[in-house]
Tab-separated table of C-alpha atoms in Angstrom:
chain	number	residue	atom	x	y	z
A	1	MET	CA	-3.811	197.816	14.976
A	2	ILE	CA	-3.185	194.264	16.423
A	3	LEU	CA	-6.815	194.024	17.531
A	4	GLN	CA	-7.943	194.891	13.944
A	5	TYR	CA	-5.586	192.230	12.556
A	6	GLN	CA	-6.921	189.628	14.961
A	7	LYS	CA	-10.519	190.518	13.981
A	8	GLU	CA	-9.595	190.174	10.291
A	9	GLN	CA	-8.007	186.803	11.051
A	10	LEU	CA	-11.046	185.563	12.954
A	11	HIS	CA	-13.358	186.776	10.204
A	12	ALA	CA	-11.217	184.899	7.552
A	13	ILE	CA	-11.397	181.673	9.594
A	14	ILE	CA	-15.187	181.936	10.083
A	15	VAL	CA	-15.862	182.710	6.376
A	16	THR	CA	-13.587	179.879	5.336
A	17	GLN	CA	-15.345	177.457	7.680
A	18	GLU	CA	-18.771	178.443	6.321
A	19	GLU	CA	-17.520	178.089	2.739
A	20	GLU	CA	-16.245	174.627	3.612
A	21	ARG	CA	-19.545	173.626	5.309
A	22	LYS	CA	-21.496	174.893	2.314
A	23	ARG	CA	-19.288	172.829	-0.046
A	24	ILE	CA	-19.666	169.670	2.113
A	25	ALA	CA	-23.501	170.166	2.337
A	26	GLN	CA	-23.591	170.524	-1.509
A	27	ASP	CA	-21.454	167.402	-1.971
A	28	LEU	CA	-23.626	165.428	0.381
A	29	HIS	CA	-26.847	166.665	-1.282
A	30	ASP	CA	-25.634	166.238	-4.885
A	31	ASP	CA	-23.535	163.107	-4.576
A	32	ILE	CA	-25.014	161.095	-1.685
A	33	SER	CA	-28.606	162.076	-1.041
A	34	SER	CA	-29.588	162.158	-4.653
A	35	LYS	CA	-28.239	158.687	-5.316
A	36	LEU	CA	-29.727	157.184	-2.146
A	37	ASN	CA	-33.141	158.629	-3.133
A	38	ILE	CA	-32.972	156.750	-6.410
A	39	VAL	CA	-31.807	153.625	-4.556
A	40	SER	CA	-34.882	153.980	-2.332
A	41	LEU	CA	-37.230	154.365	-5.298
A	42	ASN	CA	-35.671	151.330	-7.006
A	43	THR	CA	-36.007	149.268	-3.818
A	44	HIS	CA	-39.741	150.067	-3.740
A	45	LEU	CA	-40.050	149.090	-7.393
A	46	LEU	CA	-38.743	145.608	-6.525
A	47	SER	CA	-41.795	144.996	-4.371
A	48	ALA	CA	-44.157	145.633	-7.333
A	49	PRO	CA	-46.188	142.566	-8.377
A	50	ASN	CA	-45.653	140.778	-11.725
A	51	LEU	CA	-42.133	141.869	-12.376
A	52	THR	CA	-40.287	139.989	-15.099
A	53	ILE	CA	-36.858	138.482	-14.424
A	54	ASP	CA	-35.314	141.018	-16.754
A	55	GLU	CA	-37.004	143.892	-14.952
A	56	THR	CA	-35.926	142.587	-11.518
A	57	ASN	CA	-32.358	142.161	-12.815
A	58	GLU	CA	-32.286	145.679	-14.245
A	59	ILE	CA	-33.593	147.271	-11.000
A	60	THR	CA	-31.166	145.219	-8.930
A	61	GLU	CA	-28.256	146.302	-11.102
A	62	ASN	CA	-29.327	149.885	-10.721
A	63	ILE	CA	-29.308	149.562	-6.898
A	64	ILE	CA	-25.872	148.004	-6.870
A	65	ASN	CA	-24.356	150.612	-9.219
A	66	LEU	CA	-25.856	153.625	-7.363
A	67	THR	CA	-24.866	152.236	-3.968
A	68	ALA	CA	-21.285	151.699	-5.084
A	69	LYS	CA	-21.119	155.275	-6.416
A	70	ALA	CA	-22.613	156.690	-3.214
A	71	LEU	CA	-20.058	154.728	-1.176
A	72	GLU	CA	-17.183	155.964	-3.313
A	73	ASN	CA	-18.299	159.566	-3.081
A	74	SER	CA	-18.784	159.412	0.670
A	75	ARG	CA	-15.208	158.100	0.952
A	76	LYS	CA	-13.955	161.078	-1.193
A	77	ILE	CA	-15.845	163.569	0.991
A	78	ALA	CA	-14.418	162.044	4.165
A	79	HIS	CA	-10.912	161.851	2.619
A	80	ASN	CA	-11.073	165.609	1.755
A	81	LEU	CA	-12.079	166.469	5.327
A	82	LEU	CA	-9.095	164.546	6.762
A	83	PRO	CA	-7.049	162.113	4.785
A	84	PRO	CA	-6.725	158.807	6.651
A	85	VAL	CA	-2.993	158.544	5.829
A	86	PHE	CA	-2.358	161.859	7.556
A	87	GLU	CA	-4.211	160.799	10.731
A	88	LYS	CA	-2.552	157.411	10.753
A	89	PHE	CA	1.019	158.119	9.569
A	90	GLY	CA	1.459	161.926	10.117
A	91	LEU	CA	2.353	164.985	8.140
A	92	ASN	CA	5.187	163.598	5.995
A	93	ALA	CA	2.995	160.785	4.698
A	94	GLY	CA	0.067	163.165	4.266
A	95	VAL	CA	2.116	165.563	2.151
A	96	GLU	CA	3.543	162.701	0.057
A	97	GLU	CA	-0.055	161.523	-0.679
A	98	LEU	CA	-1.110	165.141	-1.443
A	99	CYS	CA	1.734	165.397	-4.018
A	100	GLU	CA	0.800	162.062	-5.582
A	101	GLU	CA	-2.880	163.162	-5.835
A	102	PHE	CA	-1.945	166.451	-7.574
A	103	GLU	CA	0.393	164.536	-9.928
A	104	SER	CA	-2.214	161.973	-10.861
A	105	SER	CA	-5.371	164.065	-11.084
A	106	LYS	CA	-4.199	167.606	-11.854
A	107	SER	CA	-1.280	166.992	-14.176
A	108	VAL	CA	1.346	168.928	-12.282
A	109	LYS	CA	4.873	167.705	-11.463
A	110	THR	CA	5.704	167.881	-7.701
A	111	HIS	CA	9.100	167.741	-5.943
A	112	TYR	CA	8.967	167.101	-2.232
A	113	LYS	CA	11.693	166.608	0.301
A	114	ASN	CA	11.634	166.507	4.069
A	115	GLU	CA	14.432	166.813	6.600
A	116	ILE	CA	12.312	167.113	9.740
A	117	ASP	CA	11.252	164.261	12.046
A	118	PHE	CA	7.672	165.176	12.822
A	119	ASP	CA	6.347	164.165	16.262
A	120	GLN	CA	2.918	162.481	15.960
A	121	LYS	CA	1.710	164.006	19.218
A	122	ASP	CA	1.794	167.452	17.415
A	123	ILE	CA	-0.701	166.263	14.779
A	124	ASP	CA	-3.188	169.104	15.551
A	125	ARG	CA	-0.495	171.625	14.685
A	126	HIS	CA	0.572	169.695	11.669
A	127	LEU	CA	-2.890	169.829	10.301
A	128	HIS	CA	-2.478	173.585	9.923
A	129	ILE	CA	0.713	172.986	7.877
A	130	PHE	CA	-1.119	170.410	5.732
A	131	ARG	CA	-4.026	172.866	5.066
A	132	ILE	CA	-1.552	175.723	4.169
A	133	LEU	CA	0.120	173.417	1.625
A	134	GLN	CA	-3.285	172.380	0.244
A	135	GLU	CA	-4.303	176.075	-0.200
A	136	LEU	CA	-0.938	176.989	-1.747
A	137	MET	CA	-1.123	174.070	-4.222
A	138	ASN	CA	-4.665	174.864	-5.177
A	139	ASN	CA	-3.702	178.431	-5.746
A	140	SER	CA	-0.685	177.410	-7.868
A	141	LEU	CA	-2.975	175.484	-10.189
A	142	ARG	CA	-6.073	177.656	-10.064
A	143	HIS	CA	-4.468	181.125	-10.332
A	144	GLY	CA	-0.834	180.417	-11.121
A	145	LYS	CA	-1.432	177.904	-13.899
A	146	ALA	CA	1.716	176.189	-12.688
A	147	SER	CA	3.095	172.929	-14.106
A	148	GLU	CA	5.736	172.303	-11.402
A	149	ILE	CA	5.645	172.665	-7.619
A	150	TRP	CA	8.555	172.372	-5.095
A	151	ILE	CA	8.038	171.737	-1.352
A	152	ALA	CA	10.801	171.267	1.245
A	153	PHE	CA	10.777	171.025	4.970
A	154	THR	CA	14.058	172.032	6.515
A	155	ASN	CA	15.397	173.044	9.927
A	156	ASP	CA	17.231	176.336	9.475
A	157	ASN	CA	19.358	177.149	12.532
A	158	GLY	CA	16.845	175.511	14.846
A	159	THR	CA	13.755	176.924	13.098
A	160	ASN	CA	11.364	174.539	11.300
A	161	THR	CA	10.703	176.056	7.834
A	162	CYS	CA	8.653	175.154	4.799
A	163	HIS	CA	9.959	176.368	1.445
A	164	TYR	CA	7.310	176.366	-1.340
A	165	GLU	CA	7.776	177.310	-4.971
A	166	ASP	CA	5.910	177.010	-8.270
A	167	ASN	CA	6.713	177.941	-11.866
A	168	GLY	CA	3.356	179.630	-12.503
A	169	ILE	CA	2.468	183.092	-13.809
A	170	GLY	CA	3.234	184.718	-10.489
A	171	PHE	CA	1.942	188.073	-9.226
A	172	ASP	CA	3.334	191.473	-8.108
A	173	SER	CA	4.069	190.695	-4.428
A	174	SER	CA	5.024	194.319	-3.767
A	175	ASN	CA	1.307	195.125	-4.245
A	176	LEU	CA	-0.310	194.126	-0.881
A	177	GLU	CA	-3.754	193.910	-2.539
A	178	ASN	CA	-2.573	190.715	-4.194
A	179	GLN	CA	-2.095	189.136	-0.749
A	180	LYS	CA	-5.546	189.935	0.612
A	181	GLY	CA	-7.635	187.148	-0.894
A	182	LEU	CA	-9.545	184.866	1.445
A	183	GLY	CA	-7.165	181.968	0.770
A	184	MET	CA	-4.165	184.147	1.719
A	185	LYS	CA	-5.913	185.411	4.898
A	186	ASN	CA	-6.642	181.758	5.776
A	187	ILE	CA	-2.961	180.842	5.292
A	188	ASP	CA	-1.978	183.885	7.437
A	189	SER	CA	-4.319	182.775	10.228
A	190	ARG	CA	-2.905	179.253	10.303
A	191	VAL	CA	0.701	180.520	10.380
A	192	SER	CA	-0.315	182.766	13.312
A	193	PHE	CA	-1.708	179.664	15.194
A	194	LEU	CA	1.688	178.068	14.646
A	195	ASN	CA	3.486	181.042	16.074
A	196	GLY	CA	5.312	181.278	12.807
A	197	THR	CA	6.106	183.887	10.161
A	198	ILE	CA	5.384	183.809	6.417
A	199	LYS	CA	6.981	185.633	3.460
A	200	PHE	CA	5.672	185.676	-0.121
A	201	ASP	CA	8.026	186.552	-2.948
A	202	SER	CA	6.707	186.687	-6.505
A	203	GLN	CA	7.100	188.583	-9.762
A	204	ILE	CA	4.794	188.517	-12.810
A	205	GLY	CA	5.951	185.681	-15.077
A	206	LYS	CA	8.391	184.281	-12.495
A	207	GLY	CA	6.227	182.007	-10.259
A	208	ILE	CA	5.900	182.292	-6.569
A	209	ALA	CA	8.157	181.476	-3.607
A	210	VAL	CA	6.706	181.161	-0.078
A	211	ASN	CA	8.619	180.514	3.127
A	212	PHE	CA	6.854	179.930	6.373
A	213	THR	CA	8.133	178.887	9.808
A	214	PHE	CA	6.349	176.792	12.439
């Protein structure tokens, strides 16, 4: 039974990694490569003889605009892979920024509080916590249609715990099939890496509550 569970966890991790790689490859191809191709074509056009000043200005403006967009998109891709604020200032700052991003771009109200002093030397472990929250927040919006999210890090009798809630449409948590999606398996795998436990509590129409230890 344990071996089967470990196999399922490993499978979930591999599938998630491949999905992520596919998404990054798509982003690089669509956002970066296509724009740089047009920049290259425009650069060759500049070397054409008998260009008017207006034509030269138009081509130059195209190159500047496309280069700026390619640069902005490459920053976004890098940021999604690992936010600089997380790497530089740790988990607390990373989650604060994550909440700000959700509030500004995805029109959801977030409430975040932290009572734990995170040690920067554990950043590899903290990355799992960050990814779990990313997954939970995306699920809250994508599936739960939530408008409010609550996140709290507390130390409960010596155990570090994350309490997560939303006010979305919820699901029947007594039905295990609802907890078998790829995102849930990925969360499960990360909690396992943290030697923690996780508990989902939800009812249809009453949002979701998740508690995990780490």
